[in-house]
CSV table of N, CA and C and ligand atoms in Angstrom, one decimal:
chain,number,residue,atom,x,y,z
O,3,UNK,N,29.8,-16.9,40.5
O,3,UNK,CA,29.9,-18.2,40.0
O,3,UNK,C,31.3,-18.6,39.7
O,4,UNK,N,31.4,-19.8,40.2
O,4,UNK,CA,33.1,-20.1,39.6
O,4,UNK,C,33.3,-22.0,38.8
O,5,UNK,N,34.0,-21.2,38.1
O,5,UNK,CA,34.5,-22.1,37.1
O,5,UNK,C,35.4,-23.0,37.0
O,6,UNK,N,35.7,-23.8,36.8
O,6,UNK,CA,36.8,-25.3,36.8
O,6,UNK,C,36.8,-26.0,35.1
O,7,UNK,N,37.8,-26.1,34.2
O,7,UNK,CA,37.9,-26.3,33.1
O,7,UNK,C,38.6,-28.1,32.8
O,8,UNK,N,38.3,-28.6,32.1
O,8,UNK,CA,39.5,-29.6,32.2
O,8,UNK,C,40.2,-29.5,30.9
O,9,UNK,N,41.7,-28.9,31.2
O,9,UNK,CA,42.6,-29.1,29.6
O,9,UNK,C,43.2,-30.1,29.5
O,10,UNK,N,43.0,-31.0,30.0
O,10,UNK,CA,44.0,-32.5,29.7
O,10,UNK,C,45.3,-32.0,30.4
O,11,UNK,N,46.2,-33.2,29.2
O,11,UNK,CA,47.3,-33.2,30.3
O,11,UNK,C,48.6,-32.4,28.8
O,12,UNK,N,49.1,-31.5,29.6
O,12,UNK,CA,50.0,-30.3,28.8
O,12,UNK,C,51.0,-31.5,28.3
O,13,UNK,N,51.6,-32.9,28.4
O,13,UNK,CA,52.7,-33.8,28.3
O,13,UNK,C,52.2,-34.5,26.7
O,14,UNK,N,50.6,-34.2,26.7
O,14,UNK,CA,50.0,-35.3,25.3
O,14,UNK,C,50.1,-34.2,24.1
O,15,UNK,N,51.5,-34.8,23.7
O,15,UNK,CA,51.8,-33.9,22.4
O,15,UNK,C,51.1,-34.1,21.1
O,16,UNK,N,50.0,-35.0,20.9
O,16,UNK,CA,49.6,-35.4,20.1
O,16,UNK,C,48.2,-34.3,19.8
O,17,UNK,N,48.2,-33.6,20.9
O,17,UNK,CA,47.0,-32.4,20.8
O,17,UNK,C,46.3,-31.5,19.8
O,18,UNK,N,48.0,-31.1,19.3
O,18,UNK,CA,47.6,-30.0,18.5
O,18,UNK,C,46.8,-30.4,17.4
O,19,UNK,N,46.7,-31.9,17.2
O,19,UNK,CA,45.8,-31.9,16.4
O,19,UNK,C,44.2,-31.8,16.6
O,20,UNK,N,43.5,-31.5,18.1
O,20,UNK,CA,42.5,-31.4,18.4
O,20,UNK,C,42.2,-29.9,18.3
O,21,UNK,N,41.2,-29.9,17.3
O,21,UNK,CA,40.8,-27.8,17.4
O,21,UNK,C,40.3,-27.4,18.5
O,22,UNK,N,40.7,-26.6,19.1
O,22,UNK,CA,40.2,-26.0,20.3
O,22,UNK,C,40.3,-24.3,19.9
O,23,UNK,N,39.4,-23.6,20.1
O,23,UNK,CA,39.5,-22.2,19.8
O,23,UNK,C,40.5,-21.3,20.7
O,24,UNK,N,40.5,-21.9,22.1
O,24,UNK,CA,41.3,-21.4,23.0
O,24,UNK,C,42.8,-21.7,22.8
O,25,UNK,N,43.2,-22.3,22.2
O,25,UNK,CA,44.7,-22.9,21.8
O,25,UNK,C,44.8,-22.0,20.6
O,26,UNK,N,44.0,-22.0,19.6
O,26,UNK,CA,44.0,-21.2,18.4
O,26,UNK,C,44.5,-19.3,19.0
O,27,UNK,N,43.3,-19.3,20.1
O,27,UNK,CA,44.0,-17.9,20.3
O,27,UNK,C,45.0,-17.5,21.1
O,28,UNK,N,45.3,-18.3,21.7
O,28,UNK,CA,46.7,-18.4,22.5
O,28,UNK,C,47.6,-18.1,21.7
O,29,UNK,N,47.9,-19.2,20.4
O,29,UNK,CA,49.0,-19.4,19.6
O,29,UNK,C,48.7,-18.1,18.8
O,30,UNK,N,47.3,-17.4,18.3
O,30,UNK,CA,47.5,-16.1,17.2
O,30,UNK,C,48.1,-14.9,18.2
O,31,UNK,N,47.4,-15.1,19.6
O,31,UNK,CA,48.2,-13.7,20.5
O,31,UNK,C,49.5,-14.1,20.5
O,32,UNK,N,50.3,-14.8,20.5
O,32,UNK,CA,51.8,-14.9,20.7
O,32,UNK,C,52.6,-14.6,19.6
O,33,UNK,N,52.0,-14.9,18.2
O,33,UNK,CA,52.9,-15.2,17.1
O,33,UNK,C,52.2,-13.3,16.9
O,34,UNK,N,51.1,-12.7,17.2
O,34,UNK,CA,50.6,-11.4,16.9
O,34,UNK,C,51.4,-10.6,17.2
O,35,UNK,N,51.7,-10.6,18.7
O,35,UNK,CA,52.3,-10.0,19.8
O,35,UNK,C,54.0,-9.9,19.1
O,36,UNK,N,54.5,-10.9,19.1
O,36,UNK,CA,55.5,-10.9,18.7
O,36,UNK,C,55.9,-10.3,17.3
O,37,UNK,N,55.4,-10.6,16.5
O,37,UNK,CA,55.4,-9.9,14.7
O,37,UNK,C,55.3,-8.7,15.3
O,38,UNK,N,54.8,-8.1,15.8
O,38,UNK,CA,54.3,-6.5,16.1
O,38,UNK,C,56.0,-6.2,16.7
O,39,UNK,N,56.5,-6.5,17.8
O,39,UNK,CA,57.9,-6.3,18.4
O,39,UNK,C,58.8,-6.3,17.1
O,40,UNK,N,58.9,-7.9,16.5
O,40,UNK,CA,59.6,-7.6,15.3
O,40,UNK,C,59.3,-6.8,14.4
O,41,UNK,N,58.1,-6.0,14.1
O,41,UNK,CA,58.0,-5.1,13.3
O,41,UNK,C,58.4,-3.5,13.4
O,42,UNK,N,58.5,-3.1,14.9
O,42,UNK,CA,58.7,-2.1,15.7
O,42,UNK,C,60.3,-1.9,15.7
O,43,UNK,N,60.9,-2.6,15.6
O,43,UNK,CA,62.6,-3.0,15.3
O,43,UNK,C,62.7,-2.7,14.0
O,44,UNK,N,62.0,-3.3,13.1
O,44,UNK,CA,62.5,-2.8,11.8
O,44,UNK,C,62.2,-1.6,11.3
O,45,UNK,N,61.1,-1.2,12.0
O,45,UNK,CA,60.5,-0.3,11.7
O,45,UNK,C,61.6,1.2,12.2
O,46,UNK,N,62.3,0.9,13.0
O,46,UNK,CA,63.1,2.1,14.1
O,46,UNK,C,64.1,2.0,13.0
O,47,UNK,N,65.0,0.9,12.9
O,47,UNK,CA,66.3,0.7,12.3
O,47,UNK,C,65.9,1.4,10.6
O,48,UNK,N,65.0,1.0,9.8
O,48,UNK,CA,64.9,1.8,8.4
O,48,UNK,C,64.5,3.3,8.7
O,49,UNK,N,63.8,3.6,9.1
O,49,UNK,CA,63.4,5.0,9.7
O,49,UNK,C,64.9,6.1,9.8
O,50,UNK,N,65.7,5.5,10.8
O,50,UNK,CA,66.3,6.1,11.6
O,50,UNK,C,67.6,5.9,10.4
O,51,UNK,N,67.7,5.4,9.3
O,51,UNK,CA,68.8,5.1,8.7
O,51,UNK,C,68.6,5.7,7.5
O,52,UNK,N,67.5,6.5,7.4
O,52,UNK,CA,66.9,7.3,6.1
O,52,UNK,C,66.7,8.6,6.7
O,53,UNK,N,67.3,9.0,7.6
O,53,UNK,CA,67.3,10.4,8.2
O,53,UNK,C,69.0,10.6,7.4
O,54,UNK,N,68.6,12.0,6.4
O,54,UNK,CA,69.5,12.5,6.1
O,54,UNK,C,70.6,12.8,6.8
O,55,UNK,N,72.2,12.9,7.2
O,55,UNK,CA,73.0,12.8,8.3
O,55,UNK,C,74.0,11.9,8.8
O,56,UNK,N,72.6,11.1,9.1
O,56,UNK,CA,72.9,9.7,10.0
O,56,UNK,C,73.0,8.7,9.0
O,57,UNK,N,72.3,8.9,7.6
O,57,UNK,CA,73.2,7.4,6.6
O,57,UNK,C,74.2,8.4,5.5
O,58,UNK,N,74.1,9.8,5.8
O,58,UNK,CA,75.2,10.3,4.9
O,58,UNK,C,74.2,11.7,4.2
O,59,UNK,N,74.1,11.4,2.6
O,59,UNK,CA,73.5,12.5,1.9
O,59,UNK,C,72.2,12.6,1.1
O,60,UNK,N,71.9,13.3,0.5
O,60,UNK,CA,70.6,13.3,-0.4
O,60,UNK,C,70.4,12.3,-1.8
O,61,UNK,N,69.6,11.6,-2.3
O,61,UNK,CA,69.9,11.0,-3.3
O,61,UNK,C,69.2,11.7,-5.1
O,62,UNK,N,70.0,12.1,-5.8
O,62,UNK,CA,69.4,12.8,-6.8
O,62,UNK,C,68.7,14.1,-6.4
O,63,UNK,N,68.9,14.9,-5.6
O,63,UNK,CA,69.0,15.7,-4.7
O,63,UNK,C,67.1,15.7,-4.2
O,64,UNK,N,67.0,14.4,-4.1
O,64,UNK,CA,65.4,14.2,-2.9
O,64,UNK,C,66.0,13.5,-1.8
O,65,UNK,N,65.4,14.4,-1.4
O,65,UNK,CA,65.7,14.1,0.5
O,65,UNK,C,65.3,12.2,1.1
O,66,UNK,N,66.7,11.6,1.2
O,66,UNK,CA,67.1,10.4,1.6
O,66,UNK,C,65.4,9.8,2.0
O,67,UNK,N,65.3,11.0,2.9
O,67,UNK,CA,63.7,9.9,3.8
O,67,UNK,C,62.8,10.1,2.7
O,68,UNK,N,62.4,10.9,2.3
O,68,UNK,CA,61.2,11.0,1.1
O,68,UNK,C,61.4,9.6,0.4
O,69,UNK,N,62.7,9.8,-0.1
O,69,UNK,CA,63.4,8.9,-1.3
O,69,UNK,C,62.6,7.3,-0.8
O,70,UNK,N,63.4,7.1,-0.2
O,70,UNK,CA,63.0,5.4,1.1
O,70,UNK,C,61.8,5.4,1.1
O,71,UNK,N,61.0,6.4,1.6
O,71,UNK,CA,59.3,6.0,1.9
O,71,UNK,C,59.1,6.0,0.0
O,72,UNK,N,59.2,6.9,-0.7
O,72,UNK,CA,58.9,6.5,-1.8
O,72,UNK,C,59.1,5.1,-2.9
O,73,UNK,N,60.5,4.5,-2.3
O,73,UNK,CA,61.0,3.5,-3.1
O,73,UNK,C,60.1,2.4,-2.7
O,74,UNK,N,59.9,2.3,-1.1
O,74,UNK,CA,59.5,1.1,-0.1
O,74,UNK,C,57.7,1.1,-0.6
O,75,UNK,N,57.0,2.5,-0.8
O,75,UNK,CA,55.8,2.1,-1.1
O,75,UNK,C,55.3,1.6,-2.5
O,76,UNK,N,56.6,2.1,-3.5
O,76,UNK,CA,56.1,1.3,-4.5
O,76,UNK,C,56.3,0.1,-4.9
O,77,UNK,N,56.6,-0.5,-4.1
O,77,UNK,CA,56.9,-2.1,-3.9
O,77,UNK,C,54.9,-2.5,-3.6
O,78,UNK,N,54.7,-3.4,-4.2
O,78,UNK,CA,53.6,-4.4,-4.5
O,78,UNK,C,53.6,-4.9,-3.0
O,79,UNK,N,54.7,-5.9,-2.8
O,79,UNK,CA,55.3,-6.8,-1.5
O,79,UNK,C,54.8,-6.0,-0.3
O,80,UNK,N,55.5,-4.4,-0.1
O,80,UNK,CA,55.4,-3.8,1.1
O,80,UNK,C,54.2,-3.4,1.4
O,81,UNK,N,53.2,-3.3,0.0
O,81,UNK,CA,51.6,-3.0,0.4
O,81,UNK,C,51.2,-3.9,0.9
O,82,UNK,N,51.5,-5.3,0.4
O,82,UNK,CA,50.3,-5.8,1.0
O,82,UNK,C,50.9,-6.6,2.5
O,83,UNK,N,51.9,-6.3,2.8
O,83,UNK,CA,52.7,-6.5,4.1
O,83,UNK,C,51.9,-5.5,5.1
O,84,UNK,N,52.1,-4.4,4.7
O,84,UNK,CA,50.8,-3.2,5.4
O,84,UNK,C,49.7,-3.8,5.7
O,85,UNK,N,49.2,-4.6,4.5
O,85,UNK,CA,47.4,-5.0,4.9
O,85,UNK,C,47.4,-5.9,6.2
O,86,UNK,N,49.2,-6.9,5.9
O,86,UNK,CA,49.2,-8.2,7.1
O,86,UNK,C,49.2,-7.7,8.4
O,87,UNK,N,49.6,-6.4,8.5
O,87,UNK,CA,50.7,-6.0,9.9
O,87,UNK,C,49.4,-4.9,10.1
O,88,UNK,N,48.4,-4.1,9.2
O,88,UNK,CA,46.9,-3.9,9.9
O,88,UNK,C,46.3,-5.2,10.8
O,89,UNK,N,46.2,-6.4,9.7
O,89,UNK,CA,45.4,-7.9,10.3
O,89,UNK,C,45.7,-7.8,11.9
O,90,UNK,N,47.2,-8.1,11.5
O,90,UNK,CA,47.7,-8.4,12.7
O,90,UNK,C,47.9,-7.7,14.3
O,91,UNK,N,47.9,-6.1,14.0
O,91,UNK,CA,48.2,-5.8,15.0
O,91,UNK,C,46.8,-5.3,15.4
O,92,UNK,N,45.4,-6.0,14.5
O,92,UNK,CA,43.9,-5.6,14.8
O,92,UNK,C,43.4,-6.5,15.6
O,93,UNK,N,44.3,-7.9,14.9
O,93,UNK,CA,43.7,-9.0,15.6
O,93,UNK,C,44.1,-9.2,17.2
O,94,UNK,N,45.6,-8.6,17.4
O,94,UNK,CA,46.2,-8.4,18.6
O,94,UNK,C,45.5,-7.8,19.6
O,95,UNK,N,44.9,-6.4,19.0
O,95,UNK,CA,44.0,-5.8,20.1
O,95,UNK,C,42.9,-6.1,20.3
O,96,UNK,N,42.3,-6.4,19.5
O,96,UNK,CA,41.3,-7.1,19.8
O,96,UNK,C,40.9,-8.2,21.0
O,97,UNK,N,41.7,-9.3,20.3
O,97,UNK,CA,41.4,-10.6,21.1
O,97,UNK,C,42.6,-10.5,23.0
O,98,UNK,N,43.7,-8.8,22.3
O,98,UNK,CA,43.9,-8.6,23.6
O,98,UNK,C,42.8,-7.9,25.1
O,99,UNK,N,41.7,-7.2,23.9
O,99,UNK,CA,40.8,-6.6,24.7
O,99,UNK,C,40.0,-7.8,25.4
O,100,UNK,N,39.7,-8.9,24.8
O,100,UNK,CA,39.2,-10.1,24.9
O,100,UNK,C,40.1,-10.7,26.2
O,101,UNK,N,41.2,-10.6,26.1
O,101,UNK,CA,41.8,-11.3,27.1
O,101,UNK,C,41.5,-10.4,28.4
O,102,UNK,N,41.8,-9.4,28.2
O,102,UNK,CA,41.6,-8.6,29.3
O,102,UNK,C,40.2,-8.7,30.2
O,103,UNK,N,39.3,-8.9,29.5
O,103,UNK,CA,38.1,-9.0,29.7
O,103,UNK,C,37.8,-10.4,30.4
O,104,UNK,N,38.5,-11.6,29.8
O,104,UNK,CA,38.3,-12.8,30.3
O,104,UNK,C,38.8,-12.6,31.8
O,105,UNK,N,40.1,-11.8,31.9
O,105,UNK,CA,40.9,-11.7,33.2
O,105,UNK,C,40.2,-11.1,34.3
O,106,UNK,N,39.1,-10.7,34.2
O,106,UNK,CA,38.2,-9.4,34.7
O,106,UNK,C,37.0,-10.4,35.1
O,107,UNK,N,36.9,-11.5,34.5
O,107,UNK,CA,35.6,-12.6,34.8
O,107,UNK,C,34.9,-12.4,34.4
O,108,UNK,N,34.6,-11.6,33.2
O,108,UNK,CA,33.6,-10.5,31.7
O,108,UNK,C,33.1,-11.8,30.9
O,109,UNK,N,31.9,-12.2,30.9
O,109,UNK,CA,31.8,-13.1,29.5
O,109,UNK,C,32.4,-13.9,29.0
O,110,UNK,N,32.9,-15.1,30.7
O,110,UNK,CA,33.5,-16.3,30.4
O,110,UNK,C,33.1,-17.5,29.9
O,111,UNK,N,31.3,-17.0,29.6
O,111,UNK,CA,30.8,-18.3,28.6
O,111,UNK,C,31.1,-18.2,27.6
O,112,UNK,N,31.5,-16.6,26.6
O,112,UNK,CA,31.5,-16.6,25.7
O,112,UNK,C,32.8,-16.2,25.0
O,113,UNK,N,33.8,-17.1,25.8
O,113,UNK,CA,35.4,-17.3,25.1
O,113,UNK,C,35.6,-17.5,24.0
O,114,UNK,N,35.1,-18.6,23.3
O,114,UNK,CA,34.9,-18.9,22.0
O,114,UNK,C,34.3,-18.3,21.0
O,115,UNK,N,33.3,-17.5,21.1
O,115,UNK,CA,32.5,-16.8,20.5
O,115,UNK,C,33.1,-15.0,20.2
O,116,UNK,N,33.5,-14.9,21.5
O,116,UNK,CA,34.8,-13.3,21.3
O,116,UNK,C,35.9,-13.7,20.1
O,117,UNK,N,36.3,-15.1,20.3
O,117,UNK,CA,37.2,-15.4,20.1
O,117,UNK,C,37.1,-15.4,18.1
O,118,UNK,N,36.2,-15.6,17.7
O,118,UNK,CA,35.7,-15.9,16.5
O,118,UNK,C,35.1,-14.7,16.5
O,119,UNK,N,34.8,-13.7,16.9
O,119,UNK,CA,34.1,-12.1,16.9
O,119,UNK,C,35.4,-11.5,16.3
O,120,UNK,N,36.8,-11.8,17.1
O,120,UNK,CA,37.8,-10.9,16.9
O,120,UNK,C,38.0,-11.0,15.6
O,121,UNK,N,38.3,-12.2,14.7
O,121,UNK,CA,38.8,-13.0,13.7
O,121,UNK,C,37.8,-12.4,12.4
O,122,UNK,N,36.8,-12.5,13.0
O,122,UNK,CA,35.8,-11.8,11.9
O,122,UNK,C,35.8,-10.7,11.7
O,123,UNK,N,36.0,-9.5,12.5
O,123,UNK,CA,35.9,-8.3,12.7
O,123,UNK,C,37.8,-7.8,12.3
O,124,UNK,N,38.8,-8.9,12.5
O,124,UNK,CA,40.2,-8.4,12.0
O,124,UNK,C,40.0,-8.8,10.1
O,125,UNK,N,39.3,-9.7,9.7
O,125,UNK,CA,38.8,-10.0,8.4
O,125,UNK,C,38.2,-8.6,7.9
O,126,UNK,N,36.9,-8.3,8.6
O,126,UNK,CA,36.5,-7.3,7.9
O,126,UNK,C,37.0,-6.2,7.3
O,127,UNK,N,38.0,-5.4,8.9
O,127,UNK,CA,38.7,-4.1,8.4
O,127,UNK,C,40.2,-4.6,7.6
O,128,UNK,N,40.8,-5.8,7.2
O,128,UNK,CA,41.8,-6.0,7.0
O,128,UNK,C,41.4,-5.6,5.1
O,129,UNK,N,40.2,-6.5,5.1
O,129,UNK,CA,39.5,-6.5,3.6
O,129,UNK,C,39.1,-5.1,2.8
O,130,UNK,N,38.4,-4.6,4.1
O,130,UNK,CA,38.1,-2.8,3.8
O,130,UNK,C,39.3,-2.0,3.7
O,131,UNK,N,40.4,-2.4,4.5
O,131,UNK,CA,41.4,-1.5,4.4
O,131,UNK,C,42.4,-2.2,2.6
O,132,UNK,N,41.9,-2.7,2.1
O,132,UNK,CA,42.5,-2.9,0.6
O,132,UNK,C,43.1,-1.9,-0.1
O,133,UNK,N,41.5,-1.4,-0.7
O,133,UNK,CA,41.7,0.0,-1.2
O,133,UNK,C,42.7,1.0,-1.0
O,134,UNK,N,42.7,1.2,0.3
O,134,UNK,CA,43.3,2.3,0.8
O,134,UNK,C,45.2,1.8,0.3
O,135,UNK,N,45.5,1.1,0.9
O,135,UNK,CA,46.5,0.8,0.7
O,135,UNK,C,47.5,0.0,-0.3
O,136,UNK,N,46.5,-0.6,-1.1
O,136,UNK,CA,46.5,-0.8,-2.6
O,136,UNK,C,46.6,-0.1,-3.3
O,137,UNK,N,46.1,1.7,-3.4
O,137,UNK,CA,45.7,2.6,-4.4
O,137,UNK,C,46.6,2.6,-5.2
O,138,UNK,N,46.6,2.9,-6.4
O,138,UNK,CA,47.7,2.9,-7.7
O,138,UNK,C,48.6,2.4,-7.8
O,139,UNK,N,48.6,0.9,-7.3
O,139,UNK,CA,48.8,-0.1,-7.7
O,139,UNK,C,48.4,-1.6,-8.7
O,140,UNK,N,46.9,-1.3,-8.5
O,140,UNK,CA,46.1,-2.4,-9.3
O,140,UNK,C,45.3,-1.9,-10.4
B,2,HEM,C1,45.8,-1.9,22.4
B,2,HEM,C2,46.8,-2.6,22.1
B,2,HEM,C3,47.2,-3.9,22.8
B,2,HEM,C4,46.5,-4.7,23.7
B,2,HEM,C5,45.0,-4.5,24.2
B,2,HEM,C6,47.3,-5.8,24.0
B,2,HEM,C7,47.0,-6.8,24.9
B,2,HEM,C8,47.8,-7.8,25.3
B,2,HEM,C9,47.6,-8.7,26.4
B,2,HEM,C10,46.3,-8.7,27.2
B,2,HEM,C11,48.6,-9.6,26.4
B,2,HEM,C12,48.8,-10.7,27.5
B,2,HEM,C13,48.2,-12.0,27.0
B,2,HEM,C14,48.3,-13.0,28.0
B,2,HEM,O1,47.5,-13.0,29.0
B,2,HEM,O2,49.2,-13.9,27.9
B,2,HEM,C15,49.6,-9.2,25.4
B,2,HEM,C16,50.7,-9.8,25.2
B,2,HEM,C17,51.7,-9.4,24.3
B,2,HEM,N1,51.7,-8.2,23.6
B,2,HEM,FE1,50.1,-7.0,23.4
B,2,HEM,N2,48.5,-5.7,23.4
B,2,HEM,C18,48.5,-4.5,22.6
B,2,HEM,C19,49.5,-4.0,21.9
B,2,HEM,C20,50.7,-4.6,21.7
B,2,HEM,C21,51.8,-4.0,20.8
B,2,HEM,C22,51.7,-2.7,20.1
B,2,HEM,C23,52.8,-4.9,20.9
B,2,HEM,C24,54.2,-4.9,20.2
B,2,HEM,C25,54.8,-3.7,19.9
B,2,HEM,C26,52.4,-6.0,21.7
B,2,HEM,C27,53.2,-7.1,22.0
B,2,HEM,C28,52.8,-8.1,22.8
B,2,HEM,C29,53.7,-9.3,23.2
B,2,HEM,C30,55.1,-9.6,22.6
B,2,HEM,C31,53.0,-10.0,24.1
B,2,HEM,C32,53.4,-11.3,24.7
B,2,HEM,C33,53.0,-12.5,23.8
B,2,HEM,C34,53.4,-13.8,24.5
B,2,HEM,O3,54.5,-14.3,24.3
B,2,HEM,O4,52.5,-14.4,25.2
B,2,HEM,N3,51.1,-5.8,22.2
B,2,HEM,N4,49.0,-8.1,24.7
């Protein structure tokens, strides 16, 4: 069976104010996709700068990297940055699995419905993963 969509015209900037689920996931895989890159960069640069050597010596004689993972987790901020960058890089695979699938001609009636499946299901474990990542903090 084949399909034919009508998106309007890409020039009527006045759009974004119309909800469309398909625009919504477009715009979360891009801004997902991307937070994940920019997180992978910061993530190499602090790492790689808390290797004893390479930024110099030990501090209070604990080993520089212990030191950094210890200071960075007890930050409030960095926990619950963890819970965003679970959301996000659950929501990424997810609704990437979704894409994939749409590209495959998998369940193209039900775009919108994957689409709100992912969203629900990146809610759920983002929620369940609290605890975990919160611990002895609250
Ligand atoms: C199982 C894991 C992943 C899956 C299934 C997945 C899936 C996808 C798919 C299907 C696309 C293309 C979307 C399109 O058709 O336009 C995409 C785009 C992208 N992904 Fe992933 N991805 C995964 C992991 C990652 C990771 C780990 C990163 C970053 C480190 C990442 C970064 C990106 C970026 C930057 C884009 C391009 C976004 C854009 O500008 O359109 N992805 N992903």
């Amino acid at each position: 069976m084949s399909h034919s969509y009508d998106r309007g015209l890409v020039e009527d900037f006045g759009r974004w104010r119309e909800f469309t689920a398909g625009m919504w996931a477009w715009i979360f895989h891009k801004f997902t996709g991307w937070i994940l890159v920019g997180y992978l960069f910061t993530h190499i640069a602090v790492l790689s700068t808390a290797i004893p050597g390479a930024a110099g010596e030990t501090v209070n004689d604990v080993n520089v990297y212990t030191y950094t993972i210890q200071e960075l987790e007890s930050l409030l901020l960095v926990r619950v940055m963890e819970v965003g960058l679970l959301a996000v890089a659950v929501f990424h695979i997810l609704n990437g699995i979704r894409l994939l699938m749409v590209d495959l001609g998998i369940g193209l009636d039900a775009q919108d419905r994957s689409f709100y499946l992912s969203l629900v299901l990146t809610a759920v474990i983002a929620v369940a993963s609290v605890p975990t990542f919160l611990e002895g903090m609250l």
